Amino acid sequence: MENKDLYSQVCSLKNLILAYKKARKGKSKKKDVLAFEENLAYNLKILHEELENQNYLPKPLKTFILRDPKTRKISKSDFRDRVVHHAIIHVIEPLFEKSFIYDSCANRKGKGTLFAITRFDTFNRKVTNNLKSEAFCLKADIRHYFQEVNHEILINLLRRKIIDEKLVLLINKILKNFKNKDKGMPLGNLTSQFFANVYLNALDYFVKHYLRVKYYIRYVDDFIILHKSKKQTENWKKQIDNFLRGKLKLELHPDKSKILSSSNGIDFVGFRNFWHYRLLRKRNINKILVKINLYKQGELGKEQLLESFQGWNAYAKWANSYKLRKKIIKKIYSK
């Protein structure tokens, strides 16, 4: 089908069934999923009809505080709305994916945190002449990114690939469901993760094609730039901040955006990346310690703890963490 018929692709029962399967993955025991599945065929049929007749309305978001251990406000959509999110992304992702730069690493197939740190290591070796000469790193963070995404700018960026006005209106409904404002996206939505890349793709192009930065990696709203010259890196930082303010109504975080010597260890995607070794951030160590304490207090089952540890351990292996992981295992099984 042509680009102008995207809405009918989103609405199709075939697409909604596929979206339902994706939305329930890893969450099949959750109450809202089980409730939806009690009358699965009927619920999918109603969703299909609502979308087709353009009278679909998302339900209010449920907001809760997540401490893992960093405190974050998560806004969770109802399961039926998460099905719609998956239906939309399944149709529009291929249109945008080919326009994303290679080193945009978050929420993309075949990419992720491990891809990002591997690229960082490659770039660090190149810019330092195989770790023999000094280099500098702009370690940057966009201030309150998800809260500040401007809806009008985002919609205009989406319209570059989506000419189907019905689909644009549907996306607008999802955006406006967050707050009665013209900016912000909820942290918990699949659509927010995807739109985050669409929005900052404009920054990626500015950095890569206008500034012609060779060593640049972005993971959601965190990005790094490596270069031999501190002065050049400082200049790029000013130009990027001006671009963000002028074009995207965003700004660099004043405290978290710094220029550092690459040999001193760069904090990126959950690791402290030094020249010859890599350490886990304290926050990621605390994350598993919190789970262990909850288990010891009887607030978390052993099966849940071991599942959490398995994921944490697979991640921690990418750091020089053998002794730490051994210590954590001992802590889990000690009385």
Tab-separated table of C-alpha atoms in Angstrom, residues 120 124 128 131 133-137 139 226 230 258-268 271-279:
chain	number	residue	atom	x	y	z
A	120	PHE	CA	32.574	3.959	22.020
A	124	ASN	CA	38.122	5.976	21.517
A	128	THR	CA	43.617	8.398	20.642
A	131	LEU	CA	45.217	4.754	23.304
A	133	SER	CA	47.559	10.159	22.666
A	134	GLU	CA	45.163	12.434	24.544
A	135	ALA	CA	41.585	13.048	23.368
A	136	PHE	CA	38.530	14.836	24.724
A	137	CYS	CA	34.934	13.798	25.120
A	139	LYS	CA	29.545	13.892	27.455
A	226	LEU	CA	35.185	12.414	20.797
A	230	LYS	CA	39.442	20.419	23.449
A	258	LYS	CA	30.825	18.353	30.270
A	259	ILE	CA	34.050	18.102	28.307
A	260	LEU	CA	36.351	15.517	29.851
A	261	SER	CA	39.640	13.837	29.097
A	262	SER	CA	38.801	10.438	27.612
A	263	SER	CA	41.513	8.789	29.748
A	264	ASN	CA	39.698	9.769	32.979
A	265	GLY	CA	36.766	7.450	32.318
A	266	ILE	CA	33.576	8.403	30.485
A	267	ASP	CA	30.207	7.650	32.033
A	268	PHE	CA	28.061	6.293	29.188
A	271	PHE	CA	29.298	2.021	32.499
A	272	ARG	CA	32.385	4.017	33.459
A	273	ASN	CA	34.494	3.510	30.337
A	274	PHE	CA	38.235	3.823	30.988
A	275	TRP	CA	41.016	3.210	28.460
A	276	HIS	CA	41.944	-0.289	29.656
A	277	TYR	CA	38.918	-1.411	31.641
A	278	ARG	CA	35.223	-0.793	32.244
A	279	LEU	CA	33.299	-0.484	35.513
